Amino acid sequence: MIRQGNIIYINGPVVRADHVEDFMVREMVMVGEKKLIGEVVSLENNLGTIQVYEETSGLRIGEKVYGTGKPLSLKLGPGIIGNIFDGIERPLSKIYDSGFKFIPEGIGLVSIDEKKIWDVEMMVKPGDILKSGEIFAKIQETTIIVHKVMVPPGLKG
């Protein structure tokens, strides 16, 4: 089911939308036709206040706000070192290399090269029982940066 609301108010980076009773505070939302990145900062009945993290000029009353069901978050991992990002983790050098002098609204680029293969050193062997927070692998990104892969909170086995 697509959760969506309608923009009823715009004041700079602050947008209000109705019909968002199923949204959550801190939820990442896509705002308007350009799918600008925003975050729900307050909810009252079926009205929500949204902080938009991109330029809102051109946004219109009546455009849709789409809920993602996920909190606003950043992707961290190997490949992030040595890059330059803006506040919502858009890779600025990738944008510049694409020929843009300014950041286009709704560009939505992936910050980490998900196709790159990294050497992974496994710290466990088949049959080991692991618990939450335990390190089970390491990935060397640079000569001094090692990423430690851990069992997520609440998981074991």
PDB file of C-alpha atoms in Angstrom:
ATOM      1  CA  MET A   1       0.000   0.000   0.000  1.00  0.00           C
ATOM      2  CA  ILE A   2       1.413   3.392  -0.997  1.00  0.00           C
ATOM      3  CA  ARG A   3       1.200   5.837   1.894  1.00  0.00           C
ATOM      4  CA  GLN A   4       0.836   9.372   0.647  1.00  0.00           C
ATOM      5  CA  GLY A   5      -0.351  12.768   1.736  1.00  0.00           C
ATOM      6  CA  ASN A   6      -0.997  16.097   0.033  1.00  0.00           C
ATOM      7  CA  ILE A   7       1.022  19.284   0.441  1.00  0.00           C
ATOM      8  CA  ILE A   8      -1.140  22.018   1.977  1.00  0.00           C
ATOM      9  CA  TYR A   9       1.508  24.566   3.034  1.00  0.00           C
ATOM     10  CA  ILE A  10       5.040  25.517   1.936  1.00  0.00           C
ATOM     11  CA  ASN A  11       7.338  27.967   3.725  1.00  0.00           C
ATOM     12  CA  GLY A  12      10.936  27.580   2.560  1.00  0.00           C
ATOM     13  CA  PRO A  13      12.153  24.147   3.674  1.00  0.00           C
ATOM     14  CA  VAL A  14       9.089  23.539   5.872  1.00  0.00           C
ATOM     15  CA  VAL A  15       6.144  21.731   4.305  1.00  0.00           C
ATOM     16  CA  ARG A  16       2.840  20.708   5.880  1.00  0.00           C
ATOM     17  CA  ALA A  17       0.822  17.827   4.498  1.00  0.00           C
ATOM     18  CA  ASP A  18      -2.547  16.291   5.287  1.00  0.00           C
ATOM     19  CA  HIS A  19      -3.644  12.637   5.188  1.00  0.00           C
ATOM     20  CA  VAL A  20      -0.365  11.512   6.805  1.00  0.00           C
ATOM     21  CA  GLU A  21      -1.834   9.814   9.882  1.00  0.00           C
ATOM     22  CA  ASP A  22       0.028   6.587   8.965  1.00  0.00           C
ATOM     23  CA  PHE A  23       3.415   8.337   8.781  1.00  0.00           C
ATOM     24  CA  MET A  24       5.904   8.357  11.689  1.00  0.00           C
ATOM     25  CA  VAL A  25       8.001  11.124  13.229  1.00  0.00           C
ATOM     26  CA  ARG A  26      11.592  10.885  11.846  1.00  0.00           C
ATOM     27  CA  GLU A  27      10.338   8.980   8.785  1.00  0.00           C
ATOM     28  CA  MET A  28      12.056   9.784   5.497  1.00  0.00           C
ATOM     29  CA  VAL A  29       9.589  11.019   2.900  1.00  0.00           C
ATOM     30  CA  MET A  30       9.761  11.903  -0.786  1.00  0.00           C
ATOM     31  CA  VAL A  31       8.190  15.299  -1.394  1.00  0.00           C
ATOM     32  CA  GLY A  32       6.504  16.413  -4.607  1.00  0.00           C
ATOM     33  CA  GLU A  33       6.970  15.364  -8.219  1.00  0.00           C
ATOM     34  CA  LYS A  34      10.760  15.742  -7.943  1.00  0.00           C
ATOM     35  CA  LYS A  35      10.805  13.352  -4.953  1.00  0.00           C
ATOM     36  CA  LEU A  36      12.771  15.735  -2.739  1.00  0.00           C
ATOM     37  CA  ILE A  37      14.185  14.150   0.408  1.00  0.00           C
ATOM     38  CA  GLY A  38      12.439  15.201   3.596  1.00  0.00           C
ATOM     39  CA  GLU A  39      11.814  14.072   7.151  1.00  0.00           C
ATOM     40  CA  VAL A  40       8.623  14.127   9.211  1.00  0.00           C
ATOM     41  CA  VAL A  41       9.367  16.308  12.243  1.00  0.00           C
ATOM     42  CA  SER A  42       5.918  16.412  13.847  1.00  0.00           C
ATOM     43  CA  LEU A  43       2.482  14.837  13.526  1.00  0.00           C
ATOM     44  CA  GLU A  44      -0.841  16.057  14.840  1.00  0.00           C
ATOM     45  CA  ASN A  45      -3.958  14.073  13.904  1.00  0.00           C
ATOM     46  CA  ASN A  46      -3.789  13.733  10.115  1.00  0.00           C
ATOM     47  CA  LEU A  47      -1.392  16.686   9.613  1.00  0.00           C
ATOM     48  CA  GLY A  48       2.372  16.434   9.394  1.00  0.00           C
ATOM     49  CA  THR A  49       5.211  18.940   9.376  1.00  0.00           C
ATOM     50  CA  ILE A  50       8.093  17.991   7.105  1.00  0.00           C
ATOM     51  CA  GLN A  51      11.626  19.386   6.912  1.00  0.00           C
ATOM     52  CA  VAL A  52      12.756  19.224   3.269  1.00  0.00           C
ATOM     53  CA  TYR A  53      16.528  18.899   2.842  1.00  0.00           C
ATOM     54  CA  GLU A  54      16.593  20.169  -0.743  1.00  0.00           C
ATOM     55  CA  GLU A  55      15.564  23.378  -2.527  1.00  0.00           C
ATOM     56  CA  THR A  56      11.764  23.689  -2.465  1.00  0.00           C
ATOM     57  CA  SER A  57      11.287  26.396  -5.097  1.00  0.00           C
ATOM     58  CA  GLY A  58       8.884  25.081  -7.710  1.00  0.00           C
ATOM     59  CA  LEU A  59       7.095  22.850  -5.199  1.00  0.00           C
ATOM     60  CA  ARG A  60       3.314  23.357  -5.332  1.00  0.00           C
ATOM     61  CA  ILE A  61       0.352  22.989  -3.002  1.00  0.00           C
ATOM     62  CA  GLY A  62      -1.473  19.751  -3.839  1.00  0.00           C
ATOM     63  CA  GLU A  63       1.624  17.760  -4.823  1.00  0.00           C
ATOM     64  CA  LYS A  64       2.056  14.410  -3.073  1.00  0.00           C
ATOM     65  CA  VAL A  65       4.255  13.411  -0.144  1.00  0.00           C
ATOM     66  CA  TYR A  66       5.227   9.727  -0.173  1.00  0.00           C
ATOM     67  CA  GLY A  67       6.123   7.845   3.009  1.00  0.00           C
ATOM     68  CA  THR A  68       9.021   5.386   2.879  1.00  0.00           C
ATOM     69  CA  GLY A  69       8.292   3.631   6.170  1.00  0.00           C
ATOM     70  CA  LYS A  70      11.973   4.047   7.082  1.00  0.00           C
ATOM     71  CA  PRO A  71      13.843   6.606   9.167  1.00  0.00           C
ATOM     72  CA  LEU A  72      16.095   9.112   7.441  1.00  0.00           C
ATOM     73  CA  SER A  73      19.458   7.382   7.423  1.00  0.00           C
ATOM     74  CA  LEU A  74      22.802   7.248   5.680  1.00  0.00           C
ATOM     75  CA  LYS A  75      24.595   4.289   4.160  1.00  0.00           C
ATOM     76  CA  LEU A  76      27.971   3.616   5.761  1.00  0.00           C
ATOM     77  CA  GLY A  77      30.565   1.070   4.728  1.00  0.00           C
ATOM     78  CA  PRO A  78      33.664   0.441   2.661  1.00  0.00           C
ATOM     79  CA  GLY A  79      34.099   2.978  -0.115  1.00  0.00           C
ATOM     80  CA  ILE A  80      32.925   6.022   1.800  1.00  0.00           C
ATOM     81  CA  ILE A  81      36.425   7.175   2.808  1.00  0.00           C
ATOM     82  CA  GLY A  82      37.917   9.762   0.460  1.00  0.00           C
ATOM     83  CA  ASN A  83      34.588  10.990  -0.887  1.00  0.00           C
ATOM     84  CA  ILE A  84      32.855  14.311  -0.218  1.00  0.00           C
ATOM     85  CA  PHE A  85      29.134  14.387   0.571  1.00  0.00           C
ATOM     86  CA  ASP A  86      26.473  16.934   1.374  1.00  0.00           C
ATOM     87  CA  GLY A  87      24.290  16.660   4.494  1.00  0.00           C
ATOM     88  CA  ILE A  88      22.077  13.906   3.068  1.00  0.00           C
ATOM     89  CA  GLU A  89      24.997  11.884   1.698  1.00  0.00           C
ATOM     90  CA  ARG A  90      24.779  12.836  -1.954  1.00  0.00           C
ATOM     91  CA  PRO A  91      28.255  12.331  -3.489  1.00  0.00           C
ATOM     92  CA  LEU A  92      29.351  15.809  -4.574  1.00  0.00           C
ATOM     93  CA  SER A  93      32.240  14.718  -6.824  1.00  0.00           C
ATOM     94  CA  LYS A  94      29.940  12.267  -8.649  1.00  0.00           C
ATOM     95  CA  ILE A  95      27.440  15.078  -9.200  1.00  0.00           C
ATOM     96  CA  TYR A  96      30.190  17.399 -10.476  1.00  0.00           C
ATOM     97  CA  ASP A  97      31.586  14.686 -12.778  1.00  0.00           C
ATOM     98  CA  SER A  98      28.075  14.320 -14.244  1.00  0.00           C
ATOM     99  CA  GLY A  99      28.360  17.900 -15.520  1.00  0.00           C
ATOM    100  CA  PHE A 100      26.328  19.673 -12.849  1.00  0.00           C
ATOM    101  CA  LYS A 101      27.685  22.836 -11.212  1.00  0.00           C
ATOM    102  CA  PHE A 102      24.884  22.790  -8.634  1.00  0.00           C
ATOM    103  CA  ILE A 103      23.066  19.894  -6.974  1.00  0.00           C
ATOM    104  CA  PRO A 104      19.895  19.103  -8.960  1.00  0.00           C
ATOM    105  CA  GLU A 105      16.765  18.600  -6.846  1.00  0.00           C
ATOM    106  CA  GLY A 106      15.751  14.985  -6.347  1.00  0.00           C
ATOM    107  CA  ILE A 107      18.975  13.594  -7.857  1.00  0.00           C
ATOM    108  CA  GLY A 108      19.030  10.615  -5.443  1.00  0.00           C
ATOM    109  CA  LEU A 109      22.465   9.143  -6.209  1.00  0.00           C
ATOM    110  CA  VAL A 110      23.848   6.156  -4.320  1.00  0.00           C
ATOM    111  CA  SER A 111      26.784   7.226  -2.161  1.00  0.00           C
ATOM    112  CA  ILE A 112      28.648   3.910  -2.086  1.00  0.00           C
ATOM    113  CA  ASP A 113      29.671   1.818  -5.093  1.00  0.00           C
ATOM    114  CA  GLU A 114      27.596  -1.280  -4.323  1.00  0.00           C
ATOM    115  CA  LYS A 115      29.134  -3.242  -7.218  1.00  0.00           C
ATOM    116  CA  LYS A 116      32.727  -2.993  -5.979  1.00  0.00           C
ATOM    117  CA  ILE A 117      34.070  -6.246  -4.556  1.00  0.00           C
ATOM    118  CA  TRP A 118      35.985  -5.930  -1.280  1.00  0.00           C
ATOM    119  CA  ASP A 119      38.297  -8.479   0.333  1.00  0.00           C
ATOM    120  CA  VAL A 120      36.555  -9.784   3.439  1.00  0.00           C
ATOM    121  CA  GLU A 121      38.406 -11.525   6.263  1.00  0.00           C
ATOM    122  CA  MET A 122      35.992 -13.825   8.092  1.00  0.00           C
ATOM    123  CA  MET A 123      36.607 -13.962  11.846  1.00  0.00           C
ATOM    124  CA  VAL A 124      34.391 -16.999  12.462  1.00  0.00           C
ATOM    125  CA  LYS A 125      33.982 -20.462  11.009  1.00  0.00           C
ATOM    126  CA  PRO A 126      30.882 -22.461  10.036  1.00  0.00           C
ATOM    127  CA  GLY A 127      29.105 -23.757  13.128  1.00  0.00           C
ATOM    128  CA  ASP A 128      30.196 -20.930  15.447  1.00  0.00           C
ATOM    129  CA  ILE A 129      27.419 -19.517  17.623  1.00  0.00           C
ATOM    130  CA  LEU A 130      27.296 -15.721  17.440  1.00  0.00           C
ATOM    131  CA  LYS A 131      25.520 -13.154  19.570  1.00  0.00           C
ATOM    132  CA  SER A 132      24.433  -9.565  19.132  1.00  0.00           C
ATOM    133  CA  GLY A 133      27.360  -7.130  18.757  1.00  0.00           C
ATOM    134  CA  GLU A 134      29.952  -9.793  18.000  1.00  0.00           C
ATOM    135  CA  ILE A 135      32.462  -9.077  15.197  1.00  0.00           C
ATOM    136  CA  PHE A 136      32.330 -11.750  12.491  1.00  0.00           C
ATOM    137  CA  ALA A 137      34.261 -10.131   9.610  1.00  0.00           C
ATOM    138  CA  LYS A 138      36.742  -7.354   8.788  1.00  0.00           C
ATOM    139  CA  ILE A 139      37.181  -5.324   5.614  1.00  0.00           C
ATOM    140  CA  GLN A 140      40.375  -3.316   5.056  1.00  0.00           C
ATOM    141  CA  GLU A 141      39.454  -0.085   3.221  1.00  0.00           C
ATOM    142  CA  THR A 142      42.745   1.804   3.538  1.00  0.00           C
ATOM    143  CA  THR A 143      46.060   1.095   5.236  1.00  0.00           C
ATOM    144  CA  ILE A 144      44.654   2.490   8.496  1.00  0.00           C
ATOM    145  CA  ILE A 145      40.869   2.017   8.179  1.00  0.00           C
ATOM    146  CA  VAL A 146      39.369  -1.393   8.959  1.00  0.00           C
ATOM    147  CA  HIS A 147      35.597  -1.897   8.932  1.00  0.00           C
ATOM    148  CA  LYS A 148      34.349  -4.431  11.465  1.00  0.00           C
ATOM    149  CA  VAL A 149      31.152  -6.256  10.552  1.00  0.00           C
ATOM    150  CA  MET A 150      29.017  -7.088  13.577  1.00  0.00           C
ATOM    151  CA  VAL A 151      25.925  -9.137  14.314  1.00  0.00           C
ATOM    152  CA  PRO A 152      23.000  -6.650  14.434  1.00  0.00           C
ATOM    153  CA  PRO A 153      21.287  -5.877  17.755  1.00  0.00           C
ATOM    154  CA  GLY A 154      18.767  -8.484  18.828  1.00  0.00           C
ATOM    155  CA  LEU A 155      20.127 -11.267  16.609  1.00  0.00           C
ATOM    156  CA  LYS A 156      22.054 -14.392  17.542  1.00  0.00           C
ATOM    157  CA  GLY A 157      22.665 -17.841  16.183  1.00  0.00           C
TER     158      GLY A 157
END
